[in-house]
Amino acid sequence: MRALIVHVPMGFSRDDWSHNYINIMPMGVLSVANHANRNGHHVKVMNTAVLGSRDEALESVLERIEKERFEVVGFTLHWHLAAYDVMFAVEQVKARAPAVATVIGGSTASIHARELMALGASLDAVIQGDGEIPFARYLDEMSRGEEQRDLALVPNLHWRDPGSGHVAFTGLTHVANREQADSFDFGPAALYGTRDYANGSSMFEAIRGDRTKTVEETIEDKWFFLNVGRGCNLNCIYCAGSRLAQERYFGRSEVVIRSVDAVVKTVRSAHEAGFVS
């Protein structure tokens, strides 16, 4: 199955992109794509934040869908500030490429999966919680004919029946453990290139101790964010990734830390691809 995963920044729906925010992709999106590729699929990742305008971004997404015959398009919804823009992008892509299946994953998507699925028929599915294994299995089922596929076999999946429109949920049955987290590849292999990645933070200024305007994020494609684990043991009131939220929405009762060898492997792959760190 051929799939494209798209990151959409806050501000995607606006004509003026000069103040876009959340240009960085969630760290798990690359491991989701890489795991699916390891299991026989063809998945690529692109970041629309690096493009100059909404029209340019949409045309680029649609061009890649047509040229590479993508049948599934995934969208990242990790930070709630980008929720409207992500749903706007889903509707635009579905309207112009109605044959593709659309699926969303990420932290905010996990917390508000039911609400997102209720917004309209443009969205076909939401993956709740850890996405690597569910997304690969979703592609497994989508690669079968309509008569043979059984999306009820995909863990953590909210999906819409194309006939009845009924939304079903398979249950939060998968949580990545330490061994699985170590086996996942968080490196940049699924990117088209370093230009298709942007951390969106003023890292050079931050390292020097300079004050930065976080609401005017730069597009920086040299610094690679490193994933060393998942979960949290704190309950900060402002954070949807706190310990209680992790348990309620992701099924994670404890912090999972990847091994040193696994982290070093990610650092090496990022460096070989041309990233600083």
PDB file of C-alpha atoms in Angstrom:
ATOM      1  CA  MET A   1       0.000   0.000   0.000  1.00  0.00           C
ATOM      2  CA  ARG A   2       1.280   3.447  -0.929  1.00  0.00           C
ATOM      3  CA  ALA A   3       0.731   6.218   1.629  1.00  0.00           C
ATOM      4  CA  LEU A   4       1.759   9.835   2.156  1.00  0.00           C
ATOM      5  CA  ILE A   5       1.934  11.372   5.648  1.00  0.00           C
ATOM      6  CA  VAL A   6       1.517  15.149   5.684  1.00  0.00           C
ATOM      7  CA  HIS A   7       2.317  17.627   8.434  1.00  0.00           C
ATOM      8  CA  VAL A   8       0.181  20.783   8.461  1.00  0.00           C
ATOM      9  CA  PRO A   9       1.180  23.877  10.502  1.00  0.00           C
ATOM     10  CA  MET A  10      -1.182  26.210  12.302  1.00  0.00           C
ATOM     11  CA  GLY A  11      -2.002  28.859   9.732  1.00  0.00           C
ATOM     12  CA  PHE A  12      -2.294  26.430   6.812  1.00  0.00           C
ATOM     13  CA  SER A  13      -5.829  27.653   6.046  1.00  0.00           C
ATOM     14  CA  ARG A  14      -4.823  31.334   5.870  1.00  0.00           C
ATOM     15  CA  ASP A  15      -3.752  33.279   2.819  1.00  0.00           C
ATOM     16  CA  ASP A  16      -0.927  34.897   4.808  1.00  0.00           C
ATOM     17  CA  TRP A  17       1.710  32.389   5.909  1.00  0.00           C
ATOM     18  CA  SER A  18       4.071  34.916   7.513  1.00  0.00           C
ATOM     19  CA  HIS A  19       3.047  33.951  11.054  1.00  0.00           C
ATOM     20  CA  ASN A  20       2.627  30.205  10.776  1.00  0.00           C
ATOM     21  CA  TYR A  21       3.220  28.220  13.940  1.00  0.00           C
ATOM     22  CA  ILE A  22       3.877  24.564  14.777  1.00  0.00           C
ATOM     23  CA  ASN A  23       6.160  24.055  11.802  1.00  0.00           C
ATOM     24  CA  ILE A  24       7.786  21.069  13.489  1.00  0.00           C
ATOM     25  CA  MET A  25       6.464  17.573  12.809  1.00  0.00           C
ATOM     26  CA  PRO A  26       5.785  15.269  15.787  1.00  0.00           C
ATOM     27  CA  MET A  27       8.804  13.051  16.442  1.00  0.00           C
ATOM     28  CA  GLY A  28       6.765   9.860  16.076  1.00  0.00           C
ATOM     29  CA  VAL A  29       5.678  10.501  12.494  1.00  0.00           C
ATOM     30  CA  LEU A  30       8.949   9.208  11.051  1.00  0.00           C
ATOM     31  CA  SER A  31       8.873   6.015  13.113  1.00  0.00           C
ATOM     32  CA  VAL A  32       5.276   5.426  11.973  1.00  0.00           C
ATOM     33  CA  ALA A  33       6.340   5.720   8.327  1.00  0.00           C
ATOM     34  CA  ASN A  34       9.540   3.716   8.754  1.00  0.00           C
ATOM     35  CA  HIS A  35       7.750   0.874  10.534  1.00  0.00           C
ATOM     36  CA  ALA A  36       5.171   0.638   7.751  1.00  0.00           C
ATOM     37  CA  ASN A  37       7.956   0.581   5.157  1.00  0.00           C
ATOM     38  CA  ARG A  38       9.704  -2.213   7.033  1.00  0.00           C
ATOM     39  CA  ASN A  39       6.474  -4.166   6.752  1.00  0.00           C
ATOM     40  CA  GLY A  40       6.260  -3.976   2.997  1.00  0.00           C
ATOM     41  CA  HIS A  41       4.462  -0.694   2.369  1.00  0.00           C
ATOM     42  CA  HIS A  42       5.627   2.454   0.592  1.00  0.00           C
ATOM     43  CA  VAL A  43       5.217   5.481   2.869  1.00  0.00           C
ATOM     44  CA  LYS A  44       6.697   8.948   2.463  1.00  0.00           C
ATOM     45  CA  VAL A  45       6.580  11.975   4.785  1.00  0.00           C
ATOM     46  CA  MET A  46       6.350  15.634   3.803  1.00  0.00           C
ATOM     47  CA  ASN A  47       6.059  18.863   5.775  1.00  0.00           C
ATOM     48  CA  THR A  48       3.885  21.520   4.141  1.00  0.00           C
ATOM     49  CA  ALA A  49       5.300  24.153   6.520  1.00  0.00           C
ATOM     50  CA  VAL A  50       8.418  24.422   4.362  1.00  0.00           C
ATOM     51  CA  LEU A  51       6.394  25.591   1.354  1.00  0.00           C
ATOM     52  CA  GLY A  52       5.564  29.200   0.601  1.00  0.00           C
ATOM     53  CA  SER A  53       1.788  29.295   0.641  1.00  0.00           C
ATOM     54  CA  ARG A  54      -1.382  27.285   1.134  1.00  0.00           C
ATOM     55  CA  ASP A  55      -1.926  26.946  -2.608  1.00  0.00           C
ATOM     56  CA  GLU A  56       1.649  25.819  -3.180  1.00  0.00           C
ATOM     57  CA  ALA A  57       1.341  23.311  -0.331  1.00  0.00           C
ATOM     58  CA  LEU A  58      -1.935  21.861  -1.607  1.00  0.00           C
ATOM     59  CA  GLU A  59      -0.645  21.595  -5.155  1.00  0.00           C
ATOM     60  CA  SER A  60       2.489  19.847  -3.919  1.00  0.00           C
ATOM     61  CA  VAL A  61       0.472  17.341  -1.882  1.00  0.00           C
ATOM     62  CA  LEU A  62      -1.930  16.642  -4.753  1.00  0.00           C
ATOM     63  CA  GLU A  63       0.918  16.373  -7.252  1.00  0.00           C
ATOM     64  CA  ARG A  64       2.654  13.769  -5.118  1.00  0.00           C
ATOM     65  CA  ILE A  65      -0.594  11.856  -4.613  1.00  0.00           C
ATOM     66  CA  GLU A  66      -1.114  11.652  -8.375  1.00  0.00           C
ATOM     67  CA  LYS A  67       2.504  11.088  -9.392  1.00  0.00           C
ATOM     68  CA  GLU A  68       3.272   8.409  -6.794  1.00  0.00           C
ATOM     69  CA  ARG A  69      -0.224   6.885  -6.753  1.00  0.00           C
ATOM     70  CA  PHE A  70      -0.734   7.272  -3.008  1.00  0.00           C
ATOM     71  CA  GLU A  71      -3.916   5.546  -1.849  1.00  0.00           C
ATOM     72  CA  VAL A  72      -3.835   6.670   1.782  1.00  0.00           C
ATOM     73  CA  VAL A  73      -3.010  10.159   3.059  1.00  0.00           C
ATOM     74  CA  GLY A  74      -2.220  10.559   6.749  1.00  0.00           C
ATOM     75  CA  PHE A  75      -2.187  13.862   8.640  1.00  0.00           C
ATOM     76  CA  THR A  76      -0.454  14.708  11.905  1.00  0.00           C
ATOM     77  CA  LEU A  77      -2.503  16.360  14.654  1.00  0.00           C
ATOM     78  CA  HIS A  78      -0.265  16.502  17.688  1.00  0.00           C
ATOM     79  CA  TRP A  79      -0.808  20.093  18.907  1.00  0.00           C
ATOM     80  CA  HIS A  80      -4.377  21.340  19.330  1.00  0.00           C
ATOM     81  CA  LEU A  81      -3.589  24.785  17.919  1.00  0.00           C
ATOM     82  CA  ALA A  82      -3.399  23.277  14.428  1.00  0.00           C
ATOM     83  CA  ALA A  83      -6.679  21.330  14.663  1.00  0.00           C
ATOM     84  CA  TYR A  84      -8.703  23.649  12.412  1.00  0.00           C
ATOM     85  CA  ASP A  85      -5.949  23.803   9.809  1.00  0.00           C
ATOM     86  CA  VAL A  86      -5.484  20.020   9.756  1.00  0.00           C
ATOM     87  CA  MET A  87      -9.206  19.443   9.223  1.00  0.00           C
ATOM     88  CA  PHE A  88      -9.206  22.137   6.540  1.00  0.00           C
ATOM     89  CA  ALA A  89      -6.369  20.300   4.764  1.00  0.00           C
ATOM     90  CA  VAL A  90      -8.208  16.960   5.066  1.00  0.00           C
ATOM     91  CA  GLU A  91     -11.306  18.473   3.440  1.00  0.00           C
ATOM     92  CA  GLN A  92      -9.295  20.091   0.648  1.00  0.00           C
ATOM     93  CA  VAL A  93      -7.396  16.917  -0.190  1.00  0.00           C
ATOM     94  CA  LYS A  94     -10.504  14.729  -0.031  1.00  0.00           C
ATOM     95  CA  ALA A  95     -12.439  17.123  -2.276  1.00  0.00           C
ATOM     96  CA  ARG A  96      -9.759  17.020  -4.962  1.00  0.00           C
ATOM     97  CA  ALA A  97      -8.633  13.408  -4.518  1.00  0.00           C
ATOM     98  CA  PRO A  98     -11.805  11.631  -3.322  1.00  0.00           C
ATOM     99  CA  ALA A  99     -10.432   8.138  -3.901  1.00  0.00           C
ATOM    100  CA  VAL A 100      -7.746   8.425  -1.209  1.00  0.00           C
ATOM    101  CA  ALA A 101      -8.408   7.291   2.343  1.00  0.00           C
ATOM    102  CA  THR A 102      -7.701   9.983   4.939  1.00  0.00           C
ATOM    103  CA  VAL A 103      -6.445   9.197   8.434  1.00  0.00           C
ATOM    104  CA  ILE A 104      -5.243  11.377  11.319  1.00  0.00           C
ATOM    105  CA  GLY A 105      -2.968  10.513  14.242  1.00  0.00           C
ATOM    106  CA  GLY A 106      -1.197  12.294  17.077  1.00  0.00           C
ATOM    107  CA  SER A 107      -1.804  13.508  20.608  1.00  0.00           C
ATOM    108  CA  THR A 108      -4.725  15.859  19.953  1.00  0.00           C
ATOM    109  CA  ALA A 109      -6.217  13.403  17.468  1.00  0.00           C
ATOM    110  CA  SER A 110      -6.076  10.720  20.158  1.00  0.00           C
ATOM    111  CA  ILE A 111      -7.839  12.866  22.744  1.00  0.00           C
ATOM    112  CA  HIS A 112     -10.530  14.172  20.398  1.00  0.00           C
ATOM    113  CA  ALA A 113     -10.930  11.225  18.037  1.00  0.00           C
ATOM    114  CA  ARG A 114     -14.716  11.008  18.382  1.00  0.00           C
ATOM    115  CA  GLU A 115     -15.201  14.720  17.815  1.00  0.00           C
ATOM    116  CA  LEU A 116     -12.965  14.669  14.738  1.00  0.00           C
ATOM    117  CA  MET A 117     -14.798  11.719  13.225  1.00  0.00           C
ATOM    118  CA  ALA A 118     -18.120  13.480  13.837  1.00  0.00           C
ATOM    119  CA  LEU A 119     -17.103  16.557  11.849  1.00  0.00           C
ATOM    120  CA  GLY A 120     -17.779  15.051   8.444  1.00  0.00           C
ATOM    121  CA  ALA A 121     -17.174  12.367   5.868  1.00  0.00           C
ATOM    122  CA  SER A 122     -13.869  13.846   4.642  1.00  0.00           C
ATOM    123  CA  LEU A 123     -12.053  12.000   7.448  1.00  0.00           C
ATOM    124  CA  ASP A 124     -12.064   8.211   7.166  1.00  0.00           C
ATOM    125  CA  ALA A 125     -10.137   7.178  10.288  1.00  0.00           C
ATOM    126  CA  VAL A 126      -8.266   8.277  13.408  1.00  0.00           C
ATOM    127  CA  ILE A 127      -5.492   6.286  15.074  1.00  0.00           C
ATOM    128  CA  GLN A 128      -5.415   6.755  18.833  1.00  0.00           C
ATOM    129  CA  GLY A 129      -2.212   6.394  20.855  1.00  0.00           C
ATOM    130  CA  ASP A 130       1.021   4.846  19.558  1.00  0.00           C
ATOM    131  CA  GLY A 131       0.714   4.746  15.790  1.00  0.00           C
ATOM    132  CA  GLU A 132       3.473   2.529  14.418  1.00  0.00           C
ATOM    133  CA  ILE A 133       1.798  -0.882  14.600  1.00  0.00           C
ATOM    134  CA  PRO A 134      -1.792   0.369  14.074  1.00  0.00           C
ATOM    135  CA  PHE A 135      -0.859   2.355  10.946  1.00  0.00           C
ATOM    136  CA  ALA A 136       1.025  -0.571   9.403  1.00  0.00           C
ATOM    137  CA  ARG A 137      -1.931  -2.863  10.084  1.00  0.00           C
ATOM    138  CA  TYR A 138      -4.331  -0.254   8.726  1.00  0.00           C
ATOM    139  CA  LEU A 139      -2.352  -0.268   5.491  1.00  0.00           C
ATOM    140  CA  ASP A 140      -2.376  -4.080   5.519  1.00  0.00           C
ATOM    141  CA  GLU A 141      -6.159  -4.087   5.590  1.00  0.00           C
ATOM    142  CA  MET A 142      -6.565  -1.209   3.144  1.00  0.00           C
ATOM    143  CA  SER A 143      -4.421  -3.113   0.642  1.00  0.00           C
ATOM    144  CA  ARG A 144      -7.065  -5.830   0.514  1.00  0.00           C
ATOM    145  CA  GLY A 145     -10.199  -5.540  -1.572  1.00  0.00           C
ATOM    146  CA  GLU A 146     -13.259  -3.993   0.055  1.00  0.00           C
ATOM    147  CA  GLU A 147     -14.840  -7.419   0.481  1.00  0.00           C
ATOM    148  CA  GLN A 148     -11.762  -8.870   2.193  1.00  0.00           C
ATOM    149  CA  ARG A 149     -10.586  -6.035   4.449  1.00  0.00           C
ATOM    150  CA  ASP A 150     -11.515  -6.014   8.111  1.00  0.00           C
ATOM    151  CA  LEU A 151     -10.621  -2.784   9.878  1.00  0.00           C
ATOM    152  CA  ALA A 152     -11.845  -4.288  13.144  1.00  0.00           C
ATOM    153  CA  LEU A 153      -8.479  -6.096  13.213  1.00  0.00           C
ATOM    154  CA  VAL A 154      -6.559  -2.802  13.453  1.00  0.00           C
ATOM    155  CA  PRO A 155      -5.814  -1.799  17.062  1.00  0.00           C
ATOM    156  CA  ASN A 156      -6.534   1.734  18.346  1.00  0.00           C
ATOM    157  CA  LEU A 157      -8.586   2.612  15.262  1.00  0.00           C
ATOM    158  CA  HIS A 158     -11.643   4.821  14.945  1.00  0.00           C
ATOM    159  CA  TRP A 159     -13.055   4.360  11.449  1.00  0.00           C
ATOM    160  CA  ARG A 160     -16.068   5.241   9.369  1.00  0.00           C
ATOM    161  CA  ASP A 161     -17.932   2.523   7.502  1.00  0.00           C
ATOM    162  CA  PRO A 162     -18.120   3.793   3.899  1.00  0.00           C
ATOM    163  CA  GLY A 163     -21.588   2.336   3.418  1.00  0.00           C
ATOM    164  CA  SER A 164     -23.491   3.217   6.578  1.00  0.00           C
ATOM    165  CA  GLY A 165     -21.331   6.111   7.774  1.00  0.00           C
ATOM    166  CA  HIS A 166     -21.282   4.493  11.228  1.00  0.00           C
ATOM    167  CA  VAL A 167     -18.134   5.191  13.275  1.00  0.00           C
ATOM    168  CA  ALA A 168     -16.614   2.257  15.137  1.00  0.00           C
ATOM    169  CA  PHE A 169     -13.667   1.954  17.548  1.00  0.00           C
ATOM    170  CA  THR A 170     -11.575  -1.174  17.980  1.00  0.00           C
ATOM    171  CA  GLY A 171     -10.452  -0.127  21.461  1.00  0.00           C
ATOM    172  CA  LEU A 172      -7.163   1.087  22.874  1.00  0.00           C
ATOM    173  CA  THR A 173      -5.482  -2.304  22.782  1.00  0.00           C
ATOM    174  CA  HIS A 174      -1.927  -1.445  21.688  1.00  0.00           C
ATOM    175  CA  VAL A 175       0.716   0.403  23.711  1.00  0.00           C
ATOM    176  CA  ALA A 176       4.338   0.253  22.553  1.00  0.00           C
ATOM    177  CA  ASN A 177       6.619  -1.331  25.149  1.00  0.00           C
ATOM    178  CA  ARG A 178      10.368  -0.836  25.615  1.00  0.00           C
ATOM    179  CA  GLU A 179      11.346  -3.588  23.186  1.00  0.00           C
ATOM    180  CA  GLN A 180       9.059  -2.235  20.483  1.00  0.00           C
ATOM    181  CA  ALA A 181      10.227   1.349  21.022  1.00  0.00           C
ATOM    182  CA  ASP A 182      13.805   0.167  20.576  1.00  0.00           C
ATOM    183  CA  SER A 183      12.890  -1.592  17.345  1.00  0.00           C
ATOM    184  CA  PHE A 184      11.224   1.454  15.806  1.00  0.00           C
ATOM    185  CA  ASP A 185      13.328   3.600  13.480  1.00  0.00           C
ATOM    186  CA  PHE A 186      12.992   7.309  14.337  1.00  0.00           C
ATOM    187  CA  GLY A 187      15.452   8.342  11.625  1.00  0.00           C
ATOM    188  CA  PRO A 188      14.708  10.455   8.525  1.00  0.00           C
ATOM    189  CA  ALA A 189      14.626   7.668   5.920  1.00  0.00           C
ATOM    190  CA  ALA A 190      10.978   8.277   4.938  1.00  0.00           C
ATOM    191  CA  LEU A 191      11.559  11.964   4.131  1.00  0.00           C
ATOM    192  CA  TYR A 192      12.015  13.146   0.565  1.00  0.00           C
ATOM    193  CA  GLY A 193      15.060  15.041   1.856  1.00  0.00           C
ATOM    194  CA  THR A 194      16.184  17.364   4.624  1.00  0.00           C
ATOM    195  CA  ARG A 195      14.191  20.206   3.085  1.00  0.00           C
ATOM    196  CA  ASP A 196      10.993  18.249   3.789  1.00  0.00           C
ATOM    197  CA  TYR A 197      11.750  18.482   7.506  1.00  0.00           C
ATOM    198  CA  ALA A 198      11.582  21.599   9.646  1.00  0.00           C
ATOM    199  CA  ASN A 199      11.868  21.809  13.409  1.00  0.00           C
ATOM    200  CA  GLY A 200      10.356  25.287  13.431  1.00  0.00           C
ATOM    201  CA  SER A 201      12.345  26.441  16.449  1.00  0.00           C
ATOM    202  CA  SER A 202      15.062  29.065  16.633  1.00  0.00           C
ATOM    203  CA  MET A 203      17.597  26.572  17.909  1.00  0.00           C
ATOM    204  CA  PHE A 204      20.729  28.590  17.202  1.00  0.00           C
ATOM    205  CA  GLU A 205      19.328  31.576  19.096  1.00  0.00           C
ATOM    206  CA  ALA A 206      18.149  29.390  21.962  1.00  0.00           C
ATOM    207  CA  ILE A 207      21.558  27.740  22.333  1.00  0.00           C
ATOM    208  CA  ARG A 208      23.225  31.156  22.532  1.00  0.00           C
ATOM    209  CA  GLY A 209      20.716  32.198  25.177  1.00  0.00           C
ATOM    210  CA  ASP A 210      19.093  34.815  22.956  1.00  0.00           C
ATOM    211  CA  ARG A 211      15.400  35.559  23.375  1.00  0.00           C
ATOM    212  CA  THR A 212      13.258  34.272  20.524  1.00  0.00           C
ATOM    213  CA  LYS A 213       9.733  35.021  19.351  1.00  0.00           C
ATOM    214  CA  THR A 214       8.063  31.634  19.402  1.00  0.00           C
ATOM    215  CA  VAL A 215       5.030  33.011  17.569  1.00  0.00           C
ATOM    216  CA  GLU A 216       7.251  33.836  14.597  1.00  0.00           C
ATOM    217  CA  GLU A 217       8.913  30.484  14.099  1.00  0.00           C
ATOM    218  CA  THR A 218      11.716  30.131  11.630  1.00  0.00           C
ATOM    219  CA  ILE A 219      11.974  27.281   9.141  1.00  0.00           C
ATOM    220  CA  GLU A 220      15.150  25.482  10.179  1.00  0.00           C
ATOM    221  CA  ASP A 221      15.993  22.216   8.420  1.00  0.00           C
ATOM    222  CA  LYS A 222      19.405  21.437   9.924  1.00  0.00           C
ATOM    223  CA  TRP A 223      18.467  20.489  13.489  1.00  0.00           C
ATOM    224  CA  PHE A 224      16.841  17.098  13.942  1.00  0.00           C
ATOM    225  CA  PHE A 225      14.692  16.453  17.014  1.00  0.00           C
ATOM    226  CA  LEU A 226      15.637  13.264  18.826  1.00  0.00           C
ATOM    227  CA  ASN A 227      13.105  10.878  20.359  1.00  0.00           C
ATOM    228  CA  VAL A 228      14.395   9.070  23.447  1.00  0.00           C
ATOM    229  CA  GLY A 229      11.133   7.791  24.901  1.00  0.00           C
ATOM    230  CA  ARG A 230       7.424   8.221  25.514  1.00  0.00           C
ATOM    231  CA  GLY A 231       5.275   9.057  28.496  1.00  0.00           C
ATOM    232  CA  CYS A 232       5.631  11.309  31.506  1.00  0.00           C
ATOM    233  CA  ASN A 233       5.665  10.880  35.294  1.00  0.00           C
ATOM    234  CA  LEU A 234       4.365  14.409  35.986  1.00  0.00           C
ATOM    235  CA  ASN A 235       0.889  15.936  35.963  1.00  0.00           C
ATOM    236  CA  CYS A 236       1.397  19.516  34.833  1.00  0.00           C
ATOM    237  CA  ILE A 237      -2.059  21.061  34.562  1.00  0.00           C
ATOM    238  CA  TYR A 238      -1.353  22.719  31.195  1.00  0.00           C
ATOM    239  CA  CYS A 239      -0.064  19.602  29.418  1.00  0.00           C
ATOM    240  CA  ALA A 240      -2.168  17.021  27.588  1.00  0.00           C
ATOM    241  CA  GLY A 241       0.801  14.659  27.686  1.00  0.00           C
ATOM    242  CA  SER A 242       0.844  14.364  31.479  1.00  0.00           C
ATOM    243  CA  ARG A 243       0.902  11.057  33.338  1.00  0.00           C
ATOM    244  CA  LEU A 244      -2.886  10.859  33.784  1.00  0.00           C
ATOM    245  CA  ALA A 245      -3.540  11.900  30.188  1.00  0.00           C
ATOM    246  CA  GLN A 246      -1.043   9.326  28.945  1.00  0.00           C
ATOM    247  CA  GLU A 247      -2.877   6.612  30.829  1.00  0.00           C
ATOM    248  CA  ARG A 248      -6.365   7.740  29.796  1.00  0.00           C
ATOM    249  CA  TYR A 249      -5.803   8.467  26.110  1.00  0.00           C
ATOM    250  CA  PHE A 250      -2.721   6.439  25.200  1.00  0.00           C
ATOM    251  CA  GLY A 251      -2.946   3.498  27.595  1.00  0.00           C
ATOM    252  CA  ARG A 252       0.563   4.180  28.931  1.00  0.00           C
ATOM    253  CA  SER A 253       0.978   3.683  32.670  1.00  0.00           C
ATOM    254  CA  GLU A 254       4.730   4.253  32.821  1.00  0.00           C
ATOM    255  CA  VAL A 255       7.480   6.100  30.999  1.00  0.00           C
ATOM    256  CA  VAL A 256       9.225   4.142  28.258  1.00  0.00           C
ATOM    257  CA  ILE A 257      12.871   5.065  27.597  1.00  0.00           C
ATOM    258  CA  ARG A 258      14.668   3.776  24.516  1.00  0.00           C
ATOM    259  CA  SER A 259      18.063   2.119  24.932  1.00  0.00           C
ATOM    260  CA  VAL A 260      21.318   3.994  24.362  1.00  0.00           C
ATOM    261  CA  ASP A 261      22.065   1.841  21.308  1.00  0.00           C
ATOM    262  CA  ALA A 262      18.695   2.673  19.744  1.00  0.00           C
ATOM    263  CA  VAL A 263      19.142   6.403  20.347  1.00  0.00           C
ATOM    264  CA  VAL A 264      22.685   6.354  18.935  1.00  0.00           C
ATOM    265  CA  LYS A 265      21.366   4.617  15.823  1.00  0.00           C
ATOM    266  CA  THR A 266      18.893   7.471  15.304  1.00  0.00           C
ATOM    267  CA  VAL A 267      21.625  10.094  15.797  1.00  0.00           C
ATOM    268  CA  ARG A 268      23.823   8.335  13.256  1.00  0.00           C
ATOM    269  CA  SER A 269      21.062   8.082  10.649  1.00  0.00           C
ATOM    270  CA  ALA A 270      20.165  11.770  11.081  1.00  0.00           C
ATOM    271  CA  HIS A 271      23.815  12.795  10.724  1.00  0.00           C
ATOM    272  CA  GLU A 272      24.250  10.658   7.612  1.00  0.00           C
ATOM    273  CA  ALA A 273      21.176  12.301   6.078  1.00  0.00           C
ATOM    274  CA  GLY A 274      22.716  15.756   6.551  1.00  0.00           C
ATOM    275  CA  PHE A 275      21.272  16.947   9.852  1.00  0.00           C
ATOM    276  CA  VAL A 276      23.392  18.579  12.552  1.00  0.00           C
ATOM    277  CA  SER A 277      21.780  16.714  15.449  1.00  0.00           C
TER     278      SER A 277
END
